[in-house]
Amino acid sequence: MTELAAQPVAGRPSALRSFVDFYATTMRTTIQTQFQYRAAMYGYTIGMVAEPTIYLVVWTTIANSHGGAVDGVGPHAFAAYYIVWTFVRVMNIVFTPYGWEWRIREGQLSGQLLRPIHPIHYDLAWFAGQKVPWLVMYAPIAVGLSLVFHPSFHTSALGVVVFLVAIWGAYLIRSLNQFWLGMFTIFTTRVGAIFQVWFLAELLLSGRLLPLPLMPQWTQELAAWLPFKWTFYFPIEALVGNLSNAALLRGLGFQALWAAILGAVAVGAWRLAVRHYSAVGN
Amino acid sequence: MGVVEVQGLEKVFRVPEREAGIGAATRSLFRRQWREVRAVDGISFEIEPGEVVGFLGPNGAGKTTTLKMLSGLLHPSGGEVRVLGHVPNRRERDYLRRMTLVMGNRNQLQWDLPALDSFELNRAIYRLPVDEFRQTRDELVELLDIGDLVRKPVRQLSLGERMKVEVVGSLLHLPQVLFLDEPTIGLDVTMQKRIRGFVADYNARYGATVLLTSHYMADVEALCRRVIVIHHGRLLFDGQLEALTHRFAPLKTIEAVLADGETVSLQVPKDEVSGATAQLLAEREVVDLTVEDPPIEDVIEQVFATEAEVVA
């Protein structure tokens, strides 16, 4: 017998370097996997474009029938909102709570628990990689939509910078949100109904369905106390250019706050869930 | 000090149960009934560095549950476990980097990509230096002779091929402790033999400690000098495989082919074998004669039937 295995692997890279390497490798793996599913990728892209295009056509029609604007928002402003919306939506695609059921049933969670890295990192890296081909595919579509709908942007340099940070902040917030929500699956099966309520709230209070200023006042006040608007409305508005510099920086601050709160919730939920995990059947 | 130390280990699951039918289903909406299942019931054992131990028991005996507790997947309900000095359910990174759990029915490879890409991902997950990783990967690929498989998408591999690739993927970080749960399940005889040989080679080459469950006694006979037998979550036997046979199979089988073509088979107590053989040779014209222990499957069956707590 040799003593090779009795020693830890020598010359292990530093923690930070390994961390970056893990994210880069996982993202590369995701992109390769995406390329295996060309038809699915085209399908997702069409689906991704269809939703905002429908909203855009509907609101443009309503605006035109109301003398050119709805509550001061005209067709070109709607065009800007929903074209950026799609970029933000792509950034907001994360591992859904529904996926946890599959993950447990197929034994994938057991496999992940045996790895010396927290599953949230795997999810963050995996879905970050997924965005690359989608964003590349959406870019020419956005140009086409711009030529048809003539969006009006009032973007500042600070707005662009904040947008580039905010879309990753949105990604982190939404990932953490859905991560802790997914923990319900470890305690009980068939939790789809809970998720549906959550997603409905998100649809209405995030700016996904329509710009928040078009919602009733009480809805806007409620949205201010929840994390959803920082994942859709805020990054969209940062690029469209309707926020002051102070509002842009305050928005990043709120994103950081929500990321910290949801990070703590996710860690707590994870610890409870892992203790409860029964790994039955796989 | 053992690599694996288990003391009074227990795992109790709380499972819902109800009678069949719409009435019972309706009642369970308001008042659910639960039952406690003691999957593992106070077992203790220790495994020394480099040992290959067979972990045997019928379906539902608590083998896989025990392995899951040893690997840190499950929190024990009672008792103590230490593996490589770690408490497994704390899932410390240093521990997870030094062990592996291979389950025959699990797939941790990227389904659509060649296994080489999954191996690369494992390199990043386990923070392996690139040169060492490549050397280990090539060594393991050669040991299992899967050089032509690792470039194919995993989805195009047969079950046996996938299992071999899966095993290599699980060992790239050169774990010191291997928990193998039915590693040859569903494989044909040739594949089973190849996996067995690989585990033996890995153990010899890297000095790894192995705890193996298998329903194929050929796996156990080929790899394990020591076996631990559990049933209903309780330890029935812990000792050398030979001792198991000796204790639970007091009879040997004498088979003789006579000159007239007739075959005679006798079951005799071990201490009477020489006398019985001599008598047979004296009384009949024998052209061929064999004396054998009963098949290990029969011995194990006998252990389960006895169900007495016998710790060697």
Coordinates of C-alpha atoms in Angstrom, one line a residue:
Chain A
M1 CA 0.0 0.0 0.0
T2 CA 1.2 3.5 -0.8
E3 CA 0.6 6.5 1.5
L4 CA -0.6 8.6 -1.4
A5 CA -4.3 8.7 -0.4
A6 CA -3.5 9.2 3.2
Q7 CA -2.3 12.8 2.5
P8 CA -4.4 15.7 1.4
V9 CA -3.8 16.7 -2.2
A10 CA -0.7 18.9 -2.0
G11 CA -0.4 22.2 -3.8
R12 CA -4.2 22.8 -3.7
P13 CA -5.0 26.2 -5.3
S14 CA -6.0 29.0 -3.0
A15 CA -9.6 29.3 -1.9
L16 CA -10.3 32.4 -3.9
R17 CA -8.7 31.0 -7.1
S18 CA -10.5 27.7 -6.6
F19 CA -13.8 29.6 -6.2
V20 CA -13.3 31.6 -9.4
D21 CA -12.2 28.4 -11.2
F22 CA -15.3 26.6 -10.0
Y23 CA -17.6 29.3 -11.3
A24 CA -15.8 29.5 -14.6
T25 CA -15.7 25.8 -15.1
T26 CA -19.4 25.3 -14.2
M27 CA -20.4 28.2 -16.5
R28 CA -18.4 26.6 -19.4
T29 CA -20.1 23.3 -18.7
T30 CA -23.5 24.9 -18.8
I31 CA -22.8 26.6 -22.1
Q32 CA -21.6 23.3 -23.6
T33 CA -24.8 21.7 -22.3
Q34 CA -26.9 24.5 -23.8
F35 CA -25.2 23.9 -27.2
Q36 CA -26.4 20.3 -27.0
Y37 CA -30.0 21.6 -26.9
R38 CA -30.1 23.9 -29.8
A39 CA -33.8 23.4 -30.5
A40 CA -34.7 24.0 -26.9
M41 CA -32.5 27.1 -26.9
Y42 CA -34.4 28.5 -29.9
G43 CA -37.7 27.6 -28.3
Y44 CA -36.8 29.4 -25.0
T45 CA -35.6 32.4 -26.9
I46 CA -38.9 32.7 -28.8
G47 CA -40.9 32.2 -25.6
M48 CA -38.7 34.8 -23.8
V49 CA -39.4 37.3 -26.6
A50 CA -43.1 36.5 -26.9
E51 CA -44.1 37.5 -23.4
P52 CA -42.8 41.1 -23.4
T53 CA -43.8 41.6 -27.1
I54 CA -47.4 40.8 -26.1
Y55 CA -47.2 43.2 -23.2
L56 CA -45.7 45.8 -25.5
V57 CA -48.3 45.4 -28.2
V58 CA -51.1 45.5 -25.7
W59 CA -49.8 48.6 -23.8
T60 CA -49.0 50.4 -27.1
T61 CA -52.5 49.8 -28.3
I62 CA -54.0 51.0 -25.0
A63 CA -51.7 54.1 -25.0
N64 CA -52.7 54.9 -28.6
S65 CA -56.4 54.6 -27.8
H66 CA -56.0 56.9 -24.8
G67 CA -54.6 59.7 -26.8
G68 CA -51.0 58.5 -26.9
A69 CA -50.2 57.7 -23.2
V70 CA -51.3 55.8 -20.1
D71 CA -50.7 57.7 -17.0
G72 CA -48.1 59.7 -18.9
V73 CA -46.3 56.6 -20.3
G74 CA -46.3 56.6 -24.1
P75 CA -45.7 53.9 -26.6
H76 CA -41.9 54.6 -26.9
A77 CA -41.5 54.5 -23.2
F78 CA -43.3 51.2 -23.1
A79 CA -41.0 49.9 -25.9
A80 CA -37.9 50.9 -23.9
Y81 CA -39.3 49.2 -20.8
Y82 CA -40.2 45.9 -22.4
I83 CA -37.1 45.6 -24.6
V84 CA -34.9 46.0 -21.4
W85 CA -37.4 43.8 -19.6
T86 CA -36.3 40.8 -21.7
F87 CA -32.6 41.3 -20.8
V88 CA -33.6 41.5 -17.2
R89 CA -35.8 38.5 -17.5
V90 CA -33.0 36.4 -18.9
M91 CA -30.8 37.5 -16.0
N92 CA -33.6 36.5 -13.6
I93 CA -33.8 32.9 -14.7
V94 CA -32.8 30.8 -11.7
F95 CA -33.2 27.3 -10.4
T96 CA -36.9 27.2 -9.5
P97 CA -38.4 25.7 -6.3
Y98 CA -40.2 23.2 -8.5
G99 CA -36.8 21.8 -9.5
W100 CA -36.1 20.7 -5.9
E101 CA -38.7 18.0 -6.1
W102 CA -37.0 16.5 -9.1
R103 CA -33.6 17.1 -7.5
I104 CA -34.6 15.1 -4.4
R105 CA -36.5 12.3 -6.3
E106 CA -33.6 11.7 -8.8
G107 CA -30.9 11.6 -6.1
Q108 CA -29.3 14.7 -7.4
L109 CA -29.5 16.4 -4.0
S110 CA -27.7 13.5 -2.3
G111 CA -24.9 13.9 -4.9
Q112 CA -24.7 17.6 -4.2
L113 CA -24.6 17.2 -0.5
L114 CA -21.5 15.0 -0.9
R115 CA -19.6 17.7 -2.7
P116 CA -17.4 20.1 -0.7
I117 CA -19.2 23.1 -2.0
H118 CA -22.6 24.5 -1.1
P119 CA -25.3 23.8 -3.8
I120 CA -26.2 27.4 -4.0
H121 CA -22.9 28.1 -5.7
Y122 CA -23.6 25.3 -8.2
D123 CA -27.0 26.8 -9.0
L124 CA -25.6 30.4 -9.3
A125 CA -22.7 29.3 -11.5
W126 CA -24.9 27.0 -13.6
F127 CA -27.6 29.6 -14.4
A128 CA -25.0 32.4 -14.9
G129 CA -23.5 30.2 -17.6
Q130 CA -26.9 29.7 -19.2
K131 CA -27.4 33.4 -19.7
V132 CA -24.5 33.8 -22.1
P133 CA -26.0 32.0 -25.1
W134 CA -29.4 33.5 -24.4
L135 CA -28.1 37.1 -24.2
V136 CA -26.1 36.6 -27.4
M137 CA -29.2 35.3 -29.1
Y138 CA -31.5 38.0 -27.8
A139 CA -29.2 40.9 -28.8
P140 CA -30.1 41.0 -32.5
I141 CA -33.8 40.5 -31.6
A142 CA -33.6 43.5 -29.3
V143 CA -32.2 45.5 -32.2
G144 CA -35.1 44.3 -34.4
L145 CA -37.7 45.3 -31.8
S146 CA -36.0 48.7 -31.4
L147 CA -36.3 49.3 -35.2
V148 CA -40.1 48.4 -35.1
F149 CA -41.1 50.1 -31.8
H150 CA -38.7 53.0 -31.5
P151 CA -38.0 52.9 -27.8
S152 CA -37.1 56.2 -26.0
F153 CA -34.2 55.9 -23.5
H154 CA -32.9 58.7 -21.2
T155 CA -29.9 56.7 -20.0
S156 CA -27.1 58.2 -18.2
A157 CA -23.5 56.8 -17.8
L158 CA -24.3 56.1 -14.1
G159 CA -27.5 54.4 -15.2
V160 CA -25.6 52.0 -17.4
V161 CA -23.1 51.2 -14.7
V162 CA -25.9 50.7 -12.1
F163 CA -27.8 48.5 -14.6
L164 CA -24.8 46.3 -15.1
V165 CA -24.5 45.8 -11.4
A166 CA -28.2 45.7 -10.7
I167 CA -28.9 42.8 -13.2
W168 CA -26.5 40.6 -11.2
G169 CA -28.0 41.9 -7.9
A170 CA -31.4 40.9 -9.3
Y171 CA -30.1 37.5 -10.2
L172 CA -28.6 37.0 -6.7
I173 CA -31.8 38.2 -4.9
R174 CA -34.1 36.0 -7.1
S175 CA -31.8 33.0 -6.7
L176 CA -31.7 33.3 -2.9
N177 CA -35.5 33.9 -2.8
Q178 CA -36.2 30.7 -4.7
F179 CA -33.5 28.8 -2.9
W180 CA -35.1 29.2 0.5
L181 CA -38.6 28.7 -1.0
G182 CA -37.3 25.4 -2.5
M183 CA -36.4 24.2 1.0
F184 CA -40.2 23.6 1.6
T185 CA -39.8 20.6 -0.7
I186 CA -37.5 18.9 1.7
F187 CA -40.2 19.1 4.5
T188 CA -43.2 18.2 2.4
T189 CA -43.9 17.2 -1.2
R190 CA -46.3 18.8 -3.7
V191 CA -45.7 22.4 -2.6
G192 CA -46.6 23.7 -6.0
A193 CA -49.6 25.7 -4.6
I194 CA -47.3 27.7 -2.3
F195 CA -45.0 28.4 -5.2
Q196 CA -47.9 29.6 -7.3
V197 CA -49.0 32.1 -4.8
W198 CA -45.4 33.4 -4.5
F199 CA -45.0 33.7 -8.3
L200 CA -48.3 35.5 -8.6
A201 CA -47.2 38.0 -6.0
E202 CA -43.9 38.4 -7.9
L203 CA -45.7 38.9 -11.2
L204 CA -47.8 41.7 -9.8
L205 CA -45.3 43.4 -7.5
S206 CA -42.1 43.2 -9.4
G207 CA -42.8 45.2 -12.5
R208 CA -42.8 42.1 -14.6
L209 CA -46.4 42.4 -15.8
L210 CA -46.4 46.2 -16.2
P211 CA -44.4 49.2 -14.9
L212 CA -45.1 49.7 -11.2
P213 CA -46.2 53.4 -11.6
L214 CA -49.2 52.1 -13.5
M215 CA -50.3 50.0 -10.6
P216 CA -52.6 51.3 -7.8
Q217 CA -50.9 53.4 -5.1
W218 CA -51.4 50.8 -2.4
T219 CA -49.8 48.1 -4.6
Q220 CA -46.7 50.4 -5.1
E221 CA -46.5 50.9 -1.4
L222 CA -46.7 47.2 -0.7
A223 CA -44.1 46.5 -3.4
A224 CA -41.7 48.9 -1.6
W225 CA -41.6 46.5 1.4
L226 CA -40.9 43.4 -0.7
P227 CA -37.9 42.2 -2.6
F228 CA -39.6 41.7 -6.0
K229 CA -39.3 45.2 -7.4
W230 CA -35.5 45.1 -7.0
T231 CA -35.3 42.1 -9.4
F232 CA -37.3 43.6 -12.3
Y233 CA -38.5 47.2 -12.0
F234 CA -35.3 48.6 -10.6
P235 CA -32.8 47.3 -13.1
I236 CA -35.1 48.0 -16.0
E237 CA -35.6 51.6 -14.9
A238 CA -31.9 52.0 -14.3
L239 CA -31.2 51.5 -18.0
V240 CA -34.4 53.2 -19.4
G241 CA -33.3 56.3 -17.5
N242 CA -36.3 57.3 -15.4
L243 CA -34.4 57.3 -12.1
S244 CA -32.4 60.1 -10.5
N245 CA -28.8 59.4 -9.5
A246 CA -29.8 59.3 -5.9
A247 CA -32.5 56.8 -6.7
L248 CA -30.0 54.6 -8.7
L249 CA -27.6 54.4 -5.8
R250 CA -30.3 53.9 -3.2
G251 CA -31.6 51.1 -5.4
L252 CA -28.3 49.3 -5.3
G253 CA -28.3 49.8 -1.5
F254 CA -31.7 48.1 -1.3
Q255 CA -30.5 45.3 -3.5
A256 CA -27.6 44.7 -1.1
L257 CA -29.9 44.8 1.9
W258 CA -32.3 42.3 0.4
A259 CA -29.4 40.1 -0.7
A260 CA -28.1 40.1 2.8
I261 CA -31.6 39.4 4.3
L262 CA -32.4 36.6 1.9
G263 CA -28.9 35.2 2.2
A264 CA -29.4 34.8 5.9
V265 CA -32.9 33.3 5.4
A266 CA -31.5 30.9 2.8
V267 CA -28.7 29.8 5.1
G268 CA -31.1 29.2 8.0
A269 CA -33.6 27.3 5.8
W270 CA -30.8 25.2 4.3
R271 CA -29.5 24.2 7.8
L272 CA -33.0 23.2 8.9
A273 CA -33.7 21.4 5.7
V274 CA -30.5 19.4 5.6
R275 CA -31.2 18.2 9.1
H276 CA -34.6 17.0 8.0
Y277 CA -33.5 15.5 4.7
S278 CA -34.2 11.8 4.6
A279 CA -32.6 10.8 1.3
V280 CA -35.1 8.0 1.0
G281 CA -34.8 5.9 -2.1
N282 CA -31.6 7.4 -3.6
Chain B
M1 CA -7.7 4.2 16.0
G2 CA -10.2 3.2 13.3
V3 CA -10.9 5.1 10.1
V4 CA -14.5 4.4 10.7
E5 CA -15.8 4.4 14.3
V6 CA -19.5 3.7 14.9
Q7 CA -20.9 3.4 18.4
G8 CA -24.6 2.7 19.1
L9 CA -25.7 4.2 15.8
E10 CA -29.5 4.7 15.4
K11 CA -31.8 6.1 12.7
V12 CA -35.5 6.4 13.2
F13 CA -37.7 7.5 10.4
R14 CA -41.2 8.8 11.0
V15 CA -43.4 7.7 8.1
P16 CA -47.1 8.4 7.5
E17 CA -49.4 5.4 6.9
R18 CA -53.0 4.8 6.3
E19 CA -55.4 2.1 5.1
A20 CA -56.4 1.8 1.4
G21 CA -59.5 3.6 0.1
I22 CA -61.2 6.9 -0.1
G23 CA -62.4 6.9 3.5
A24 CA -58.9 6.5 4.9
A25 CA -57.6 9.1 2.4
T26 CA -60.2 11.6 3.7
R27 CA -59.5 10.8 7.3
S28 CA -55.8 11.3 6.7
L29 CA -56.5 14.8 5.6
F30 CA -57.6 15.7 9.1
R31 CA -55.8 13.2 11.2
R32 CA -52.6 11.7 9.8
Q33 CA -51.2 8.6 11.4
W34 CA -47.5 8.2 11.8
R35 CA -45.3 5.2 12.5
E36 CA -41.7 5.1 13.7
V37 CA -39.4 2.9 11.7
R38 CA -36.1 2.0 13.3
A39 CA -34.0 1.6 10.2
V40 CA -30.8 1.3 12.2
D41 CA -31.0 0.1 15.7
G42 CA -27.8 0.7 17.8
I43 CA -25.1 -0.8 15.7
S44 CA -21.4 -0.5 16.6
F45 CA -18.2 -1.4 14.7
E46 CA -14.8 -0.1 13.7
I47 CA -12.9 -0.3 10.5
E48 CA -9.1 0.0 10.3
P49 CA -7.2 1.9 7.6
G50 CA -7.0 0.0 4.3
E51 CA -9.6 -2.7 5.2
V52 CA -12.2 -3.8 2.7
V53 CA -15.3 -4.7 4.6
G54 CA -18.5 -6.3 3.2
F55 CA -21.7 -4.8 4.6
L56 CA -24.4 -7.4 4.2
G57 CA -28.1 -7.7 4.9
P58 CA -31.4 -8.3 3.1
N59 CA -33.4 -5.5 1.6
G60 CA -34.5 -3.0 4.2
A61 CA -31.9 -4.2 6.7
G62 CA -30.5 -0.7 7.1
K63 CA -27.3 -0.9 5.0
T64 CA -27.9 2.1 2.8
T65 CA -29.2 4.1 5.7
T66 CA -26.0 3.4 7.6
L67 CA -23.8 4.3 4.6
K68 CA -25.8 7.6 4.3
M69 CA -25.1 8.4 7.9
L70 CA -21.4 7.5 7.5
S71 CA -21.2 9.8 4.4
G72 CA -23.0 12.6 6.1
L73 CA -26.2 12.6 4.1
L74 CA -28.3 11.7 7.1
H75 CA -28.2 12.9 10.7
P76 CA -28.3 9.9 13.1
S77 CA -31.1 9.7 15.6
G78 CA -28.7 8.4 18.2
G79 CA -25.2 7.1 18.7
E80 CA -21.9 8.4 17.5
V81 CA -20.1 8.2 14.2
R82 CA -16.6 9.4 13.3
V83 CA -15.0 8.8 9.9
L84 CA -11.4 10.0 9.4
G85 CA -11.8 11.8 12.7
H86 CA -14.8 13.8 11.4
V87 CA -18.4 13.8 12.4
P88 CA -19.9 13.1 9.0
N89 CA -23.2 15.0 9.3
R90 CA -21.3 18.2 9.9
R91 CA -20.3 17.8 6.3
E92 CA -17.0 19.6 6.7
R93 CA -15.3 20.3 3.4
D94 CA -12.1 18.6 4.5
Y95 CA -14.1 15.4 5.2
L96 CA -16.1 15.6 1.9
R97 CA -12.8 15.9 0.0
R98 CA -11.5 12.7 1.5
M99 CA -14.5 10.3 1.1
T100 CA -16.9 9.2 -1.6
L101 CA -20.2 7.4 -1.7
V102 CA -20.9 5.5 -4.9
M103 CA -24.5 4.3 -5.3
G104 CA -25.2 1.9 -8.2
N105 CA -28.4 3.6 -9.1
R106 CA -27.3 7.2 -9.1
N107 CA -26.0 9.4 -11.9
Q108 CA -23.9 12.4 -11.1
L109 CA -22.5 12.9 -14.6
Q110 CA -23.6 15.5 -17.0
W111 CA -26.1 13.6 -19.1
D112 CA -25.5 15.4 -22.4
L113 CA -21.8 15.9 -22.3
P114 CA -18.8 13.5 -22.6
A115 CA -17.7 12.3 -19.1
L116 CA -14.4 14.2 -19.6
D117 CA -16.4 17.4 -19.1
S118 CA -18.0 16.1 -15.8
F119 CA -14.5 15.1 -14.7
E120 CA -13.3 18.6 -15.3
L121 CA -16.2 19.9 -13.2
N122 CA -15.2 17.6 -10.4
R123 CA -11.6 18.9 -10.7
A124 CA -13.0 22.4 -10.0
I125 CA -15.3 21.2 -7.2
Y126 CA -12.6 19.3 -5.4
R127 CA -10.0 22.0 -6.0
L128 CA -7.5 19.6 -7.6
P129 CA -4.3 20.9 -9.0
V130 CA -4.5 20.5 -12.8
D131 CA -1.5 18.3 -13.3
E132 CA -2.4 15.9 -10.4
F133 CA -5.9 15.7 -11.7
R134 CA -4.9 14.8 -15.2
Q135 CA -2.5 12.1 -13.9
T136 CA -5.1 10.6 -11.6
R137 CA -7.8 10.8 -14.3
D138 CA -5.6 9.0 -16.9
E139 CA -4.5 6.4 -14.3
L140 CA -8.1 5.6 -13.3
V141 CA -9.3 5.6 -16.9
E142 CA -6.6 3.1 -17.8
L143 CA -7.3 1.0 -14.7
L144 CA -10.9 0.6 -15.8
D145 CA -10.0 0.6 -19.5
I146 CA -12.6 3.2 -20.5
G147 CA -10.4 5.4 -22.7
D148 CA -12.9 5.1 -25.6
L149 CA -16.0 5.8 -23.4
V150 CA -15.1 9.1 -21.8
R151 CA -15.4 11.1 -25.0
K152 CA -18.9 9.9 -25.8
P153 CA -22.0 11.8 -24.4
V154 CA -23.0 10.0 -21.2
R155 CA -26.5 9.5 -22.5
Q156 CA -25.1 7.2 -25.2
L157 CA -23.4 4.9 -22.8
S158 CA -24.8 1.5 -21.7
L159 CA -25.6 1.0 -18.0
G160 CA -22.4 -0.9 -17.4
E161 CA -20.3 1.7 -19.2
R162 CA -22.0 4.5 -17.3
M163 CA -21.3 2.8 -14.0
K164 CA -17.6 2.5 -14.8
V165 CA -17.4 6.1 -15.8
E166 CA -19.4 7.1 -12.7
V167 CA -16.9 5.2 -10.5
V168 CA -14.0 7.0 -12.0
G169 CA -15.7 10.3 -11.6
S170 CA -16.2 9.5 -7.9
L171 CA -12.6 8.7 -7.3
L172 CA -10.8 11.6 -9.1
H173 CA -10.1 13.3 -5.8
L174 CA -8.5 10.1 -4.5
P175 CA -10.8 9.6 -1.5
Q176 CA -9.3 7.7 1.4
V177 CA -12.7 6.2 2.3
L178 CA -15.0 4.6 -0.2
F179 CA -18.6 3.7 0.7
L180 CA -19.8 1.6 -2.2
D181 CA -23.5 0.8 -2.2
E182 CA -24.3 -1.9 -4.7
P183 CA -21.7 -0.8 -7.2
T184 CA -22.3 -3.8 -9.5
I185 CA -26.1 -3.7 -9.5
G186 CA -27.6 -4.5 -12.9
L187 CA -24.3 -5.2 -14.5
D188 CA -23.4 -8.3 -16.5
V189 CA -20.9 -10.8 -15.1
T190 CA -18.0 -9.4 -17.1
M191 CA -18.7 -5.8 -16.0
Q192 CA -19.1 -7.0 -12.3
K193 CA -15.7 -8.6 -12.5
R194 CA -14.1 -5.5 -14.0
I195 CA -15.5 -3.3 -11.2
R196 CA -14.4 -5.8 -8.6
G197 CA -10.9 -5.9 -10.0
F198 CA -10.9 -2.1 -10.1
V199 CA -11.9 -1.7 -6.5
A200 CA -9.2 -4.2 -5.4
D201 CA -6.6 -2.4 -7.5
Y202 CA -7.7 1.0 -6.0
N203 CA -7.5 -0.4 -2.5
A204 CA -4.0 -1.9 -3.1
R205 CA -2.7 1.2 -4.9
Y206 CA -4.0 3.9 -2.7
G207 CA -4.5 2.1 0.6
A208 CA -8.1 3.3 0.8
T209 CA -10.6 1.9 3.2
V210 CA -13.7 0.4 1.6
L211 CA -17.1 -0.4 3.0
L212 CA -19.1 -2.3 0.4
T213 CA -22.7 -3.4 0.2
S214 CA -23.7 -5.9 -2.5
H215 CA -26.3 -8.5 -3.1
Y216 CA -23.8 -10.4 -5.3
M217 CA -21.8 -12.6 -3.0
A218 CA -19.1 -12.9 -5.6
D219 CA -18.3 -9.2 -4.9
V220 CA -18.0 -9.9 -1.3
E221 CA -15.9 -13.1 -1.7
A222 CA -13.6 -11.4 -4.2
L223 CA -13.0 -8.3 -2.1
C224 CA -13.7 -8.7 1.5
R225 CA -12.0 -10.7 4.2
R226 CA -14.2 -9.2 6.8
V227 CA -18.0 -8.9 6.7
I228 CA -20.5 -7.1 8.9
V229 CA -24.1 -8.5 8.7
I230 CA -27.1 -6.5 9.8
H231 CA -30.8 -7.4 9.8
H232 CA -33.7 -5.2 10.9
G233 CA -31.2 -2.5 11.7
R234 CA -29.3 -4.7 14.2
L235 CA -25.8 -6.2 14.0
L236 CA -25.9 -9.9 13.6
F237 CA -22.3 -10.7 12.8
D238 CA -18.9 -8.8 12.5
G239 CA -15.9 -10.9 11.7
Q240 CA -13.9 -12.8 9.1
L241 CA -15.8 -14.2 6.2
E242 CA -14.4 -17.6 6.9
A243 CA -15.6 -17.4 10.5
L244 CA -19.1 -16.6 9.2
T245 CA -19.0 -19.8 7.2
H246 CA -17.6 -21.7 10.1
R247 CA -20.2 -20.4 12.6
F248 CA -23.3 -20.6 10.4
A249 CA -22.5 -23.5 8.2
P250 CA -21.6 -26.4 10.4
L251 CA -22.1 -28.8 7.5
K252 CA -19.9 -29.5 4.5
T253 CA -21.0 -31.0 1.3
I254 CA -19.3 -34.2 0.0
E255 CA -20.0 -34.9 -3.6
A256 CA -18.8 -38.1 -5.2
V257 CA -19.1 -39.5 -8.7
L258 CA -19.2 -43.3 -8.6
A259 CA -17.8 -45.7 -11.1
D260 CA -21.4 -46.6 -12.4
G261 CA -22.0 -42.9 -13.1
E262 CA -24.2 -42.2 -10.1
T263 CA -23.6 -39.0 -8.2
V264 CA -23.8 -39.0 -4.4
S265 CA -24.2 -35.8 -2.3
L266 CA -23.8 -35.9 1.5
Q267 CA -24.2 -33.1 4.0
V268 CA -22.0 -33.9 7.0
P269 CA -20.8 -32.1 10.1
K270 CA -17.4 -30.6 9.6
D271 CA -15.6 -32.7 12.2
E272 CA -17.0 -35.9 10.6
V273 CA -15.8 -35.1 7.1
S274 CA -12.7 -37.2 7.2
G275 CA -14.5 -40.2 8.6
A276 CA -17.4 -39.9 6.1
T277 CA -15.0 -39.6 3.2
A278 CA -13.0 -42.6 4.3
Q279 CA -16.1 -44.7 4.7
L280 CA -17.4 -43.6 1.3
L281 CA -14.1 -44.5 -0.4
A282 CA -14.0 -47.8 1.4
E283 CA -17.5 -48.9 0.6
R284 CA -18.0 -47.6 -3.0
E285 CA -15.8 -47.3 -6.1
V286 CA -15.4 -43.5 -6.4
V287 CA -14.0 -41.9 -9.6
D288 CA -14.2 -38.2 -8.4
L289 CA -14.7 -36.6 -5.0
T290 CA -15.1 -33.0 -3.8
V291 CA -15.6 -31.5 -0.3
E292 CA -17.0 -28.0 -0.2
D293 CA -18.4 -25.4 2.1
P294 CA -21.9 -24.4 1.2
P295 CA -22.3 -21.4 -1.1
I296 CA -21.9 -18.1 0.8
E297 CA -25.5 -17.2 -0.3
D298 CA -26.8 -20.1 1.8
V299 CA -24.6 -19.1 4.7
I300 CA -25.9 -15.6 4.7
E301 CA -29.5 -16.9 4.4
Q302 CA -28.8 -19.0 7.5
V303 CA -27.5 -15.9 9.3
F304 CA -30.7 -14.0 8.5
A305 CA -32.8 -16.9 9.6
T306 CA -31.0 -17.3 12.9
E307 CA -31.2 -13.6 13.6
A308 CA -29.3 -14.1 16.8
E309 CA -26.9 -11.4 17.8
V310 CA -23.5 -12.9 17.3
V311 CA -20.6 -10.6 17.3
A312 CA -17.3 -12.3 16.7

